[in-house]
Coordinates of C-alpha atoms in Angstrom, one line a residue:
Chain A
X24 CA -12.3 6.2 22.6
X25 CA -13.1 5.0 26.0
X26 CA -15.4 7.6 27.5
X27 CA -14.0 10.5 25.4
X28 CA -15.0 11.9 22.1
X29 CA -11.9 12.4 20.0
X30 CA -10.7 12.3 16.4
X31 CA -7.3 10.6 16.3
X32 CA -6.5 7.1 17.3
X33 CA -4.2 6.3 20.2
X34 CA -1.0 4.8 18.8
X35 CA 0.9 2.3 20.9
X36 CA 4.4 1.0 20.2
X37 CA 5.7 -2.4 21.2
X38 CA 9.4 -3.0 20.4
X39 CA 11.7 -5.8 21.5
X40 CA 14.0 -8.4 20.2
X41 CA 13.0 -11.5 18.2
X42 CA 11.0 -13.8 20.6
X43 CA 10.6 -11.2 23.3
X44 CA 6.8 -11.6 23.4
X45 CA 5.7 -8.6 21.3
X46 CA 2.8 -10.4 19.6
X47 CA 1.6 -11.9 22.9
X48 CA 1.5 -8.4 24.5
X49 CA -0.2 -6.9 21.5
X50 CA -2.9 -9.6 21.6
X51 CA -3.3 -9.1 25.4
X52 CA -3.8 -5.4 25.0
X53 CA -6.4 -5.9 22.3
X54 CA -8.2 -8.2 24.8
X55 CA -8.3 -5.4 27.4
X56 CA -8.9 -2.5 25.1
X57 CA -11.5 -4.4 23.0
X58 CA -10.5 -6.3 19.8
X59 CA -13.2 -4.4 17.8
X60 CA -11.6 -1.1 18.9
X61 CA -8.0 -2.2 18.1
X62 CA -5.9 -2.7 15.1
X63 CA -2.6 -4.7 15.5
X64 CA 0.0 -4.0 12.9
X65 CA 3.2 -6.1 12.8
X66 CA 6.1 -4.2 11.4
X67 CA 7.6 -7.4 9.9
X68 CA 4.9 -6.9 7.3
X69 CA 6.9 -4.1 5.9
X70 CA 9.8 -6.4 4.9
X71 CA 11.1 -5.4 1.5
X72 CA 12.3 -8.8 0.5
X73 CA 11.2 -12.4 0.8
X74 CA 13.4 -14.9 2.6
X75 CA 14.6 -16.3 -0.7
X76 CA 15.5 -12.8 -2.0
X77 CA 17.4 -12.0 1.3
X78 CA 19.3 -15.3 1.1
X79 CA 20.3 -14.4 -2.5
X80 CA 21.3 -10.8 -1.6
X81 CA 22.9 -11.7 1.7
X82 CA 20.9 -9.1 3.6
X83 CA 19.3 -9.3 7.1
X84 CA 15.6 -8.5 7.6
X85 CA 16.5 -6.5 10.7
X86 CA 18.2 -3.6 9.0
X87 CA 15.9 -0.6 8.3
X88 CA 17.2 -0.8 4.7
X89 CA 15.5 -4.1 4.2
X90 CA 12.1 -2.7 5.2
X91 CA 9.8 -0.1 3.7
X92 CA 10.3 2.3 6.6
X93 CA 9.0 5.3 4.7
X94 CA 5.9 3.5 3.7
X95 CA 5.4 2.3 7.4
X96 CA 5.7 6.0 8.5
X97 CA 3.2 7.0 5.8
X98 CA 0.7 4.3 6.7
X99 CA 0.8 5.2 10.4
X100 CA 0.2 8.9 9.6
X101 CA -2.7 7.9 7.3
X102 CA -4.3 5.7 10.0
X103 CA -3.8 8.5 12.6
X104 CA -5.6 10.8 10.2
X105 CA -8.5 8.4 9.9
X106 CA -7.7 6.9 6.5
X107 CA -7.6 3.3 5.5
X108 CA -4.3 1.7 4.2
X109 CA -3.4 -1.2 2.0
X110 CA -0.9 -2.9 4.3
X111 CA 1.8 -5.2 2.9
X112 CA 1.8 -8.7 4.3
X113 CA 4.9 -10.8 5.2
X114 CA 4.1 -14.5 5.6
X115 CA 6.4 -15.8 8.3
X116 CA 5.6 -19.4 7.3
X117 CA 7.9 -19.7 4.4
X118 CA 9.1 -16.1 4.4
X119 CA 7.1 -15.0 1.3
X120 CA 5.6 -11.6 0.5
X121 CA 1.8 -12.0 0.2
X122 CA -0.8 -9.8 -1.4
X123 CA -1.6 -6.7 0.7
X124 CA -4.6 -6.3 2.9
X125 CA -7.0 -3.5 3.5
X126 CA -6.9 -2.1 7.1
X127 CA -9.2 0.6 8.5
X128 CA -8.2 2.8 11.5
X129 CA -9.7 2.1 14.9
X130 CA -9.5 3.8 18.3
X131 CA -6.3 2.0 19.2
X132 CA -3.5 1.2 16.8
X133 CA -0.8 -1.2 18.2
X134 CA 2.4 -1.3 16.2
X135 CA 4.7 -4.1 17.1
X136 CA 8.0 -5.1 15.7
X137 CA 11.8 -5.0 15.8
X138 CA 12.2 -1.6 14.3
X139 CA 9.3 0.4 15.7
X140 CA 11.5 3.2 17.1
X141 CA 14.1 3.1 14.4
X142 CA 13.3 6.5 12.8
X143 CA 12.5 9.9 14.4
X144 CA 9.3 10.2 12.4
X145 CA 8.0 6.9 13.7
X146 CA 9.0 7.7 17.3
X147 CA 7.1 11.0 17.1
X148 CA 3.8 9.3 16.2
X149 CA 3.3 7.1 19.3
X150 CA 1.3 8.0 22.4
X151 CA 3.1 5.4 24.4
X152 CA 6.2 3.3 23.7
X153 CA 6.9 -0.1 25.3
X154 CA 10.0 -2.1 25.1
X155 CA 10.1 -5.8 25.9
X156 CA 13.2 -7.3 27.5
X157 CA 12.7 -10.7 29.0
X158 CA 15.7 -12.5 30.5
X159 CA 17.9 -13.6 27.6
X160 CA 17.7 -17.3 28.3
X161 CA 13.9 -17.0 28.3
X162 CA 13.8 -15.1 25.1
X163 CA 16.0 -17.7 23.3
X164 CA 13.7 -20.4 24.5
X165 CA 10.6 -18.6 23.2
X166 CA 12.2 -17.6 19.9
X167 CA 13.4 -21.2 19.3
X168 CA 9.9 -22.5 20.0
X169 CA 8.2 -20.0 17.8
X170 CA 10.6 -20.3 14.8
X171 CA 10.5 -24.1 14.7
X172 CA 6.7 -24.3 15.1
X173 CA 5.5 -21.4 13.0
X174 CA 8.5 -20.0 11.1
X175 CA 9.1 -23.1 8.9
X176 CA 12.7 -23.3 10.1
X177 CA 14.5 -26.5 11.3
X178 CA 16.2 -26.7 14.7
X179 CA 19.6 -26.5 13.0
X180 CA 18.7 -23.4 10.9
X181 CA 17.7 -21.6 14.1
X182 CA 20.8 -22.6 15.9
X183 CA 23.2 -21.5 13.1
X184 CA 21.5 -18.2 12.7
X185 CA 22.0 -17.2 16.4
X186 CA 25.4 -15.4 16.2
X187 CA 24.2 -13.3 13.3
X188 CA 21.0 -12.5 15.0
X189 CA 22.9 -11.4 18.1
X190 CA 24.9 -8.9 15.9
X191 CA 21.7 -7.6 14.3
X192 CA 20.1 -7.3 17.7
X193 CA 23.0 -5.2 19.1
X194 CA 23.2 -3.0 16.0
X195 CA 19.5 -2.4 15.3
X196 CA 17.2 -3.5 18.1
X197 CA 18.7 -2.9 21.5
X198 CA 19.6 0.8 20.8
X199 CA 15.8 1.5 20.7
X200 CA 15.4 0.6 24.4
X201 CA 16.3 4.2 25.3
X202 CA 13.3 5.6 23.5
X203 CA 10.7 3.5 25.5
X204 CA 8.4 5.0 28.1
X205 CA 8.2 1.6 29.9
X206 CA 10.5 -1.5 29.8
X207 CA 8.7 -4.7 30.5
X208 CA 10.8 -7.6 31.7
X209 CA 9.7 -11.3 32.3
X210 CA 11.8 -13.3 34.7
X211 CA 11.4 -16.7 36.5
X212 CA 10.5 -16.5 40.2
X213 CA 13.6 -17.2 42.4
X214 CA 12.1 -20.5 43.7
X215 CA 11.5 -21.7 40.1
X216 CA 14.6 -20.8 38.0
X217 CA 13.5 -23.1 35.1
X218 CA 10.0 -21.6 34.7
X219 CA 9.2 -20.3 31.2
X220 CA 5.4 -20.1 31.2
X221 CA 2.5 -19.3 33.4
X222 CA 4.4 -18.6 36.7
X223 CA 6.8 -16.0 35.3
X224 CA 7.1 -12.7 37.1
X225 CA 6.9 -9.4 35.3
X226 CA 8.8 -6.2 36.1
X227 CA 7.6 -2.9 34.6
X228 CA 10.4 -0.3 34.6
X229 CA 8.7 3.1 34.6
X230 CA 10.9 5.6 32.8
X231 CA 10.7 9.3 33.3
X232 CA 9.0 10.1 30.0
X233 CA 5.7 8.6 31.2
X234 CA 3.0 11.0 32.2
X235 CA 2.5 10.8 36.0
X236 CA 0.3 8.1 37.2
X237 CA -0.7 7.8 40.9
X238 CA 0.2 4.2 41.8
X239 CA -1.0 4.4 45.4
X240 CA -4.4 2.8 44.7
X241 CA -2.8 0.0 42.7
X242 CA -0.3 -0.7 45.5
X243 CA -2.9 -0.5 48.2
X244 CA -4.9 -3.3 46.7
X245 CA -1.9 -5.0 45.0
X246 CA 0.5 -5.3 48.0
X247 CA -1.5 -8.3 49.2
X248 CA -2.0 -9.6 45.7
X249 CA 1.5 -10.0 44.2
X250 CA 2.3 -6.4 43.4
X251 CA 5.4 -4.6 44.6
X252 CA 7.1 -1.3 43.8
X253 CA 10.9 -1.3 43.9
X254 CA 13.3 1.7 43.6
X255 CA 16.0 0.7 41.2
X256 CA 18.8 2.0 39.0
X257 CA 18.1 1.5 35.3
X258 CA 20.9 0.3 33.0
X259 CA 21.6 3.9 32.0
X260 CA 22.4 4.5 35.7
X261 CA 19.3 6.7 36.3
X262 CA 16.9 6.0 39.2
X263 CA 13.6 4.4 38.2
X264 CA 10.6 2.7 39.7
X265 CA 10.0 -1.0 38.9
X266 CA 6.5 -2.3 39.4
X267 CA 6.8 -6.1 39.9
X268 CA 4.0 -8.6 39.5
X269 CA 4.6 -12.0 41.1
X270 CA 4.2 -15.1 39.0
X271 CA 3.3 -17.3 41.9
X272 CA 0.1 -15.7 43.3
X273 CA -3.0 -17.9 43.7
X274 CA -6.3 -17.8 41.9
X275 CA -8.0 -15.8 44.6
X276 CA -5.3 -13.1 44.7
X277 CA -5.3 -12.9 40.9
X278 CA -9.1 -12.5 40.7
X279 CA -9.1 -9.8 43.3
X280 CA -6.4 -7.9 41.5
X281 CA -7.8 -8.4 38.0
X282 CA -11.2 -7.1 39.2
X283 CA -9.6 -4.0 40.7
X284 CA -7.5 -3.3 37.6
X285 CA -10.5 -3.7 35.3
X286 CA -12.3 -1.1 37.5
X287 CA -9.5 1.4 36.5
X288 CA -10.2 1.0 32.8
X289 CA -12.6 3.7 31.7
X290 CA -15.8 2.3 30.1
X291 CA -14.6 -1.3 30.4
X292 CA -17.2 -3.8 29.5
X293 CA -19.1 -5.7 32.2
X294 CA -17.4 -8.8 33.7
X295 CA -19.4 -11.2 31.5
X296 CA -18.4 -9.7 28.2
X297 CA -14.8 -8.7 28.8
X298 CA -11.9 -10.0 26.8
X299 CA -9.5 -12.4 28.5
X300 CA -6.0 -11.1 28.8
X301 CA -3.0 -13.3 29.8
X302 CA -3.0 -15.8 26.9
X303 CA 0.2 -17.3 25.7
X304 CA 1.4 -20.4 23.8
X305 CA 3.4 -22.9 25.8
X306 CA 6.3 -25.1 24.6
X307 CA 3.8 -27.5 23.0
X308 CA 2.1 -24.7 21.2
X309 CA -1.0 -25.0 23.4
X310 CA -2.9 -21.9 24.4
X311 CA -2.5 -21.3 28.1
X312 CA -3.3 -18.4 30.5
X313 CA -1.1 -16.8 33.1
X314 CA -2.3 -14.7 36.0
X315 CA 0.8 -12.5 36.1
X316 CA 0.7 -12.0 32.3
X317 CA -3.0 -10.9 32.5
X318 CA -2.2 -8.5 35.4
X319 CA 0.8 -7.1 33.5
X320 CA -1.4 -6.5 30.5
X321 CA -4.1 -4.8 32.6
X322 CA -1.5 -2.6 34.3
X323 CA 0.0 -1.7 30.9
X324 CA -3.4 -0.8 29.6
X325 CA -4.0 1.4 32.6
X326 CA -0.7 3.2 32.0
X327 CA -1.3 3.7 28.3
X328 CA -4.8 5.0 28.7
X329 CA -3.5 7.5 31.3
X330 CA -0.7 8.5 29.0
X331 CA -2.9 8.8 25.9
X332 CA -5.4 10.9 27.9
X333 CA -2.5 13.2 29.0
X334 CA -1.1 13.5 25.4
X335 CA -4.5 14.2 23.8
X336 CA -5.7 16.6 26.4
X337 CA -2.4 18.6 26.4
Chain B
X28 CA 9.3 18.9 -15.8
X29 CA 10.1 19.8 -19.4
X30 CA 11.5 23.3 -19.3
X31 CA 9.6 24.4 -16.1
X32 CA 10.6 24.2 -12.5
X33 CA 7.6 22.9 -10.6
X34 CA 6.6 20.8 -7.6
X35 CA 3.7 18.6 -8.5
X36 CA 3.7 15.9 -11.2
X37 CA 1.4 16.1 -14.2
X38 CA -1.3 13.5 -13.9
X39 CA -2.6 12.0 -17.1
X40 CA -5.7 9.7 -17.3
X41 CA -6.3 7.1 -20.0
X42 CA -9.7 5.3 -19.8
X43 CA -11.4 3.1 -22.3
X44 CA -13.0 -0.3 -22.6
X45 CA -11.2 -3.6 -22.3
X46 CA -8.8 -4.0 -25.3
X47 CA -9.2 -0.3 -26.4
X48 CA -5.4 0.2 -26.5
X49 CA -4.8 1.9 -23.1
X50 CA -1.5 0.2 -22.3
X51 CA -0.3 0.9 -25.9
X52 CA -1.0 4.6 -25.5
X53 CA 0.5 4.8 -22.0
X54 CA 3.7 3.1 -23.3
X55 CA 3.8 5.5 -26.3
X56 CA 3.4 8.6 -24.1
X57 CA 6.2 7.3 -21.9
X58 CA 8.4 7.1 -25.0
X59 CA 7.6 10.7 -25.9
X60 CA 7.8 12.2 -22.4
X61 CA 10.8 10.1 -21.4
X62 CA 10.4 6.8 -19.6
X63 CA 12.7 7.9 -16.8
X64 CA 10.4 10.9 -16.2
X65 CA 7.2 8.8 -16.3
X66 CA 5.4 6.4 -14.0
X67 CA 2.7 4.3 -15.6
X68 CA 0.1 2.9 -13.2
X69 CA -2.5 0.4 -14.3
X70 CA -5.7 0.7 -12.3
X71 CA -6.4 -3.1 -12.7
X72 CA -3.7 -3.4 -10.0
X73 CA -6.3 -2.1 -7.5
X74 CA -8.5 -5.2 -8.0
X75 CA -9.7 -6.3 -4.6
X76 CA -10.2 -10.0 -5.5
X77 CA -8.2 -12.6 -7.4
X78 CA -9.9 -14.2 -10.4
X79 CA -10.6 -17.3 -8.3
X80 CA -12.2 -15.3 -5.6
X81 CA -14.4 -13.4 -8.1
X82 CA -15.6 -16.7 -9.6
X83 CA -16.5 -17.9 -6.2
X84 CA -18.3 -14.7 -5.2
X85 CA -19.9 -14.1 -8.6
X86 CA -18.6 -10.5 -8.9
X87 CA -17.2 -8.7 -11.9
X88 CA -13.8 -6.9 -11.7
X89 CA -15.3 -4.0 -13.6
X90 CA -17.4 -2.7 -10.7
X91 CA -15.9 0.0 -8.5
X92 CA -16.9 -2.2 -5.5
X93 CA -14.5 -4.9 -6.7
X94 CA -11.6 -2.4 -6.6
X95 CA -9.8 -0.5 -3.9
X96 CA -11.0 2.8 -5.2
X97 CA -10.3 4.7 -2.0
X98 CA -6.8 3.4 -1.9
X99 CA -6.3 4.3 -5.5
X100 CA -7.4 7.9 -4.8
X101 CA -5.1 8.0 -1.8
X102 CA -2.2 6.7 -3.8
X103 CA -2.7 9.3 -6.5
X104 CA -2.8 12.1 -4.0
X105 CA 0.3 10.8 -2.3
X106 CA 2.2 10.6 -5.6
X107 CA 1.0 14.1 -6.5
X108 CA 2.3 15.3 -3.2
X109 CA 5.7 13.8 -4.0
X110 CA 5.4 10.7 -1.8
X111 CA 6.2 7.1 -2.7
X112 CA 3.5 4.5 -2.6
X113 CA 3.4 0.7 -2.1
X114 CA 1.2 -0.2 -5.1
X115 CA -0.8 -3.4 -5.1
X116 CA -0.1 -5.7 -8.1
X117 CA -2.7 -7.7 -10.1
X118 CA -1.2 -10.4 -12.2
X119 CA -3.2 -10.7 -15.4
X120 CA -1.6 -14.0 -16.2
X121 CA -3.6 -16.2 -13.9
X122 CA -5.5 -13.4 -12.3
X123 CA -3.7 -13.5 -8.9
X124 CA -2.9 -10.8 -6.4
X125 CA 0.9 -10.5 -6.2
X126 CA 3.0 -8.7 -3.5
X127 CA 2.9 -4.9 -3.8
X128 CA 5.7 -2.9 -5.4
X129 CA 7.3 0.3 -4.3
X130 CA 6.7 3.2 -6.7
X131 CA 8.2 6.7 -6.5
X132 CA 6.6 9.7 -8.1
X133 CA 8.1 11.2 -11.3
X134 CA 7.3 14.3 -13.4
X135 CA 4.5 12.5 -15.3
X136 CA 2.1 10.0 -13.8
X137 CA 0.0 8.1 -16.3
X138 CA -3.1 6.3 -14.8
X139 CA -4.7 3.9 -17.2
X140 CA -7.6 1.6 -16.6
X141 CA -11.3 0.9 -16.9
X142 CA -12.4 2.9 -13.9
X143 CA -10.1 6.0 -14.0
X144 CA -12.9 8.5 -14.0
X145 CA -15.3 6.5 -11.8
X146 CA -15.2 8.8 -8.8
X147 CA -15.3 12.6 -8.4
X148 CA -12.1 12.6 -6.3
X149 CA -10.2 10.7 -9.0
X150 CA -11.6 13.0 -11.8
X151 CA -10.4 16.0 -9.9
X152 CA -6.8 14.9 -9.8
X153 CA -6.0 14.7 -13.5
X154 CA -4.4 17.4 -15.5
X155 CA -5.7 15.8 -18.8
X156 CA -8.2 13.1 -19.3
X157 CA -8.2 10.8 -22.4
X158 CA -10.8 8.3 -23.5
X159 CA -10.0 5.5 -26.0
X160 CA -12.8 4.5 -28.3
X161 CA -11.7 2.4 -31.2
X162 CA -14.3 1.0 -33.6
X163 CA -16.0 -1.8 -31.8
X164 CA -14.9 -4.5 -34.2
X165 CA -11.3 -3.5 -33.9
X166 CA -11.6 -3.5 -30.1
X167 CA -13.0 -7.0 -30.0
X168 CA -10.2 -8.2 -32.2
X169 CA -7.6 -6.6 -30.0
X170 CA -9.1 -7.8 -26.8
X171 CA -9.4 -11.3 -28.1
X172 CA -5.8 -11.3 -29.1
X173 CA -4.6 -9.9 -25.8
X174 CA -6.7 -12.2 -23.6
X175 CA -5.7 -15.4 -25.3
X176 CA -2.0 -14.6 -25.6
X177 CA -1.4 -12.9 -22.2
X178 CA -4.4 -13.3 -20.0
X179 CA -4.2 -17.1 -19.7
X180 CA -7.8 -17.5 -21.1
X181 CA -8.9 -20.0 -23.8
X182 CA -10.7 -18.9 -26.9
X183 CA -13.9 -20.3 -25.6
X184 CA -13.6 -18.5 -22.2
X185 CA -13.2 -15.2 -24.0
X186 CA -16.2 -15.8 -26.3
X187 CA -18.6 -16.8 -23.5
X188 CA -17.6 -13.8 -21.4
X189 CA -18.5 -11.3 -24.1
X190 CA -22.2 -10.7 -23.3
X191 CA -21.4 -10.1 -19.6
X192 CA -18.5 -7.8 -20.5
X193 CA -20.8 -5.8 -22.7
X194 CA -23.2 -5.2 -19.8
X195 CA -20.3 -4.2 -17.5
X196 CA -19.0 -1.9 -20.2
X197 CA -22.4 -0.1 -20.6
X198 CA -22.8 0.1 -16.8
X199 CA -19.3 1.1 -15.7
X200 CA -17.0 2.1 -18.5
X201 CA -18.8 4.0 -21.3
X202 CA -20.5 6.5 -18.9
X203 CA -17.0 7.9 -18.2
X204 CA -16.5 9.0 -21.8
X205 CA -18.3 12.3 -20.9
X206 CA -15.5 13.3 -18.5
X207 CA -12.7 13.1 -21.1
X208 CA -11.0 16.1 -22.5
X209 CA -10.1 14.2 -25.7
X210 CA -11.6 11.0 -27.2
X211 CA -9.2 9.0 -29.3
X212 CA -10.6 6.7 -31.9
X213 CA -8.8 4.2 -34.2
X214 CA -10.5 3.2 -37.4
X215 CA -9.5 1.4 -40.7
X216 CA -8.9 3.6 -43.7
X217 CA -11.8 3.5 -46.2
X218 CA -9.7 1.6 -48.8
X219 CA -8.6 -1.1 -46.3
X220 CA -11.7 -2.0 -44.2
X221 CA -10.0 -5.1 -42.7
X222 CA -6.9 -3.3 -41.4
X223 CA -6.3 -3.8 -37.7
X224 CA -2.6 -2.8 -37.4
X225 CA -0.1 -0.3 -38.7
X226 CA -2.3 1.4 -41.3
X227 CA -5.1 2.3 -39.0
X228 CA -6.2 5.9 -39.0
X229 CA -6.7 7.9 -35.7
X230 CA -9.3 10.5 -34.9
X231 CA -8.8 12.9 -32.0
X232 CA -12.0 14.5 -30.9
X233 CA -11.2 17.6 -29.0
X234 CA -13.8 18.4 -26.3
X235 CA -14.5 21.8 -25.0
X236 CA -12.8 21.2 -21.6
X237 CA -9.4 21.2 -23.2
X238 CA -7.3 24.4 -22.7
X239 CA -7.0 26.2 -26.1
X240 CA -4.2 25.0 -28.3
X241 CA -3.5 26.8 -31.6
X242 CA -3.6 24.1 -34.2
X243 CA -2.6 26.3 -37.2
X244 CA 1.1 25.3 -37.1
X245 CA 0.2 21.6 -36.9
X246 CA -2.2 21.8 -39.8
X247 CA 0.2 23.9 -41.9
X248 CA 2.8 21.2 -41.8
X249 CA 0.3 18.4 -41.4
X250 CA -2.0 19.0 -44.3
X251 CA 0.5 17.5 -46.7
X252 CA 1.4 14.8 -44.2
X253 CA -1.8 13.0 -43.4
X254 CA -3.4 15.5 -40.9
X255 CA -6.9 16.9 -41.3
X256 CA -9.2 18.9 -39.1
X257 CA -12.9 18.1 -39.4
X258 CA -15.8 19.9 -37.9
X259 CA -18.2 17.3 -36.5
X260 CA -21.0 16.7 -34.1
X261 CA -20.0 14.6 -31.1
X262 CA -22.3 11.8 -29.8
X263 CA -23.8 14.2 -27.3
X264 CA -24.9 16.4 -30.2
X265 CA -22.4 19.2 -29.4
X266 CA -20.0 20.6 -32.1
X267 CA -16.4 19.5 -31.8
X268 CA -13.2 19.4 -33.8
X269 CA -11.8 16.1 -34.9
X270 CA -8.1 16.0 -35.8
X271 CA -7.5 13.0 -38.1
X272 CA -4.2 11.3 -38.8
X273 CA -4.2 9.1 -41.9
X274 CA -2.9 5.5 -41.6
X275 CA -1.7 5.4 -45.2
X276 CA 1.0 8.0 -45.3
X277 CA 4.4 7.1 -46.6
X278 CA 7.7 7.1 -44.7
X279 CA 8.8 10.5 -46.0
X280 CA 5.5 12.2 -44.9
X281 CA 5.7 10.4 -41.6
X282 CA 9.3 11.5 -40.9
X283 CA 8.6 15.1 -41.8
X284 CA 5.6 15.2 -39.5
X285 CA 7.2 13.4 -36.6
X286 CA 10.2 15.8 -36.8
X287 CA 7.9 18.7 -36.7
X288 CA 5.8 17.4 -33.8
X289 CA 9.0 16.6 -31.8
X290 CA 10.0 20.2 -32.3
X291 CA 6.8 21.2 -30.4
X292 CA 7.8 19.2 -27.3
X293 CA 9.6 21.4 -24.9
X294 CA 13.1 20.2 -24.0
X295 CA 12.7 17.1 -26.1
X296 CA 15.9 15.0 -26.4
X297 CA 18.0 15.2 -29.6
X298 CA 16.9 13.0 -32.5
X299 CA 19.5 10.3 -31.7
X300 CA 18.5 9.7 -28.1
X301 CA 14.7 10.1 -28.4
X302 CA 12.3 7.4 -27.4
X303 CA 10.4 5.7 -30.2
X304 CA 6.6 6.1 -30.1
X305 CA 4.2 4.1 -32.3
X306 CA 4.9 0.6 -31.0
X307 CA 2.1 -2.0 -30.9
X308 CA 1.8 -5.8 -30.8
X309 CA 0.4 -7.4 -33.9
X310 CA -1.9 -10.4 -34.2
X311 CA 1.1 -12.7 -33.8
X312 CA 2.2 -10.8 -30.7
X313 CA 5.2 -9.3 -32.6
X314 CA 6.3 -5.8 -31.8
X315 CA 5.6 -3.5 -34.7
X316 CA 5.6 0.2 -35.4
X317 CA 2.9 2.4 -36.9
X318 CA 3.5 5.9 -38.3
X319 CA -0.1 7.0 -37.6
X320 CA 0.2 5.7 -34.0
X321 CA 3.5 7.5 -33.4
X322 CA 2.0 10.7 -34.8
X323 CA -1.1 10.3 -32.7
X324 CA 1.0 9.8 -29.5
X325 CA 3.1 12.9 -30.4
X326 CA 0.0 15.0 -30.9
X327 CA -1.4 13.7 -27.7
X328 CA 1.8 14.6 -25.8
X329 CA 1.7 18.1 -27.4
X330 CA -1.8 18.5 -26.1
X331 CA -1.2 17.3 -22.7
X332 CA 1.9 19.4 -22.2
X333 CA -0.1 22.4 -23.3
X334 CA -3.0 21.5 -20.9
X335 CA -0.7 20.8 -18.0
X336 CA 1.1 24.1 -18.4
X337 CA -2.2 25.9 -18.5
X338 CA -3.4 24.1 -15.3
X339 CA -0.3 24.6 -13.4
X340 CA 0.2 28.2 -14.4
X341 CA -3.4 29.1 -13.6

């Protein structure tokens, strides 16, 4: 991987509720780490039943029992050991099980999905674990948008499924927050409470399981460019640091800070051939870019490379 | 497994040309060994491309390149080590790739297909390797019957594909004969040269790689019941024994011999709850039974249990 000769891939977990932005973060990290060095695996692909089968059986896709968890564990172990896998494919558009696809390991393996930390054997395999927790109102808006545009669901179907989803979420998804090394939370800036796109702010709650990273250089450059460190109490009552990125910085501030964060990525490509983090789909399904999102993805990459280095050296 | 406490499954290979009777033998062995103790895996399931994709690309399904050989090797290793797999599925009716299916290991794993001995890593994994080689005229008749009834092909499509299949066969399939421990050959009895069903004879060519099995008891009972041992020269010029089963024995002879061969199967179920070997589909796709086929499958099971015991004890 970047600057080091090593055998095993770095394995990155992204967990969060439906519509929390997992795929967006996974894609952004691939832009920073290099898409040719990264494999993104969506845990939904390990659904055991098609949507039609689930409807007939009355089962939720969010329960571990409705997913090939043991095969997922096996596949992650195989990729970690440098072997290819034949990955199942779940087609969200229509909810069908498609033929599997051949996936070869790369330097970075990003696993994103609802149940990424559901078993001990899975939790043990990650180098770094992220949990996405946008404000609930935002998440509902994003989920609604995604399901009606890409999921093949009608507006009414999404609305009627919400109470059941909430129960699944409380039972299966939210309990995994406690296993994360970093919780990433999107929220509207105080002066724009209706914002749901490019001007969102991002908070990174740094939990004590993360290997130490000296934030002084980031804050020295970042304090003038939308970055702020806040001492807070996490929902479990324990003290934590939250690194905030403002959604309302201007282009100049963003460019200065992006350039600085790229300089912290070991062996990053030259400016002309870099990937472009910060992409998202807006309410009209148009591809847009957000400065705060790009900076968040660069900071997250910085953290995960630091953590991966610490794990693999230790 | 039968009478022994052991960890690893017995892995059985069945290779032979298209229409040679691989699926029929695999099903017959599952009847003798116990279908609840047996997993049958068809190597065609590891086809990389659908029929439509192959037509567009101009590739044959019989080349190792057109199959996930590395995934097949990986899956057999996983099953051998007691792990489940998510097996790809090739749907012969239409030639499509279907969603994969979850397969758990059992005491006996039967791998049947055109390319079962195509790689060293695969060849190393079997306890016993069989090769099916019916008389060419018989094989063509069987293949034609299968492809037009179950493969979704027309009579003309099968006819025009024959020269290409012959080249594939010579390039990919037939060279694997040399790796087999036993070659099984069906042929019409001399007095019924047109026979293609229940009265076929079976020759079992015993190659020197098989662990020693004392045939005296089988021949003592069998000499009056359609069994005969013949000293022959194999196609590679080396001396070999061929154990023949006659296709024209009567019901009484067959029952006596079947009972005796069942008695050689360790921990076989009682007569009332046994499986029924010897099933095949006739030219009208009706399920029929053949005495000689049943006896052949019982003899093959006897051999493979002897060989598996020898491998696992050594």
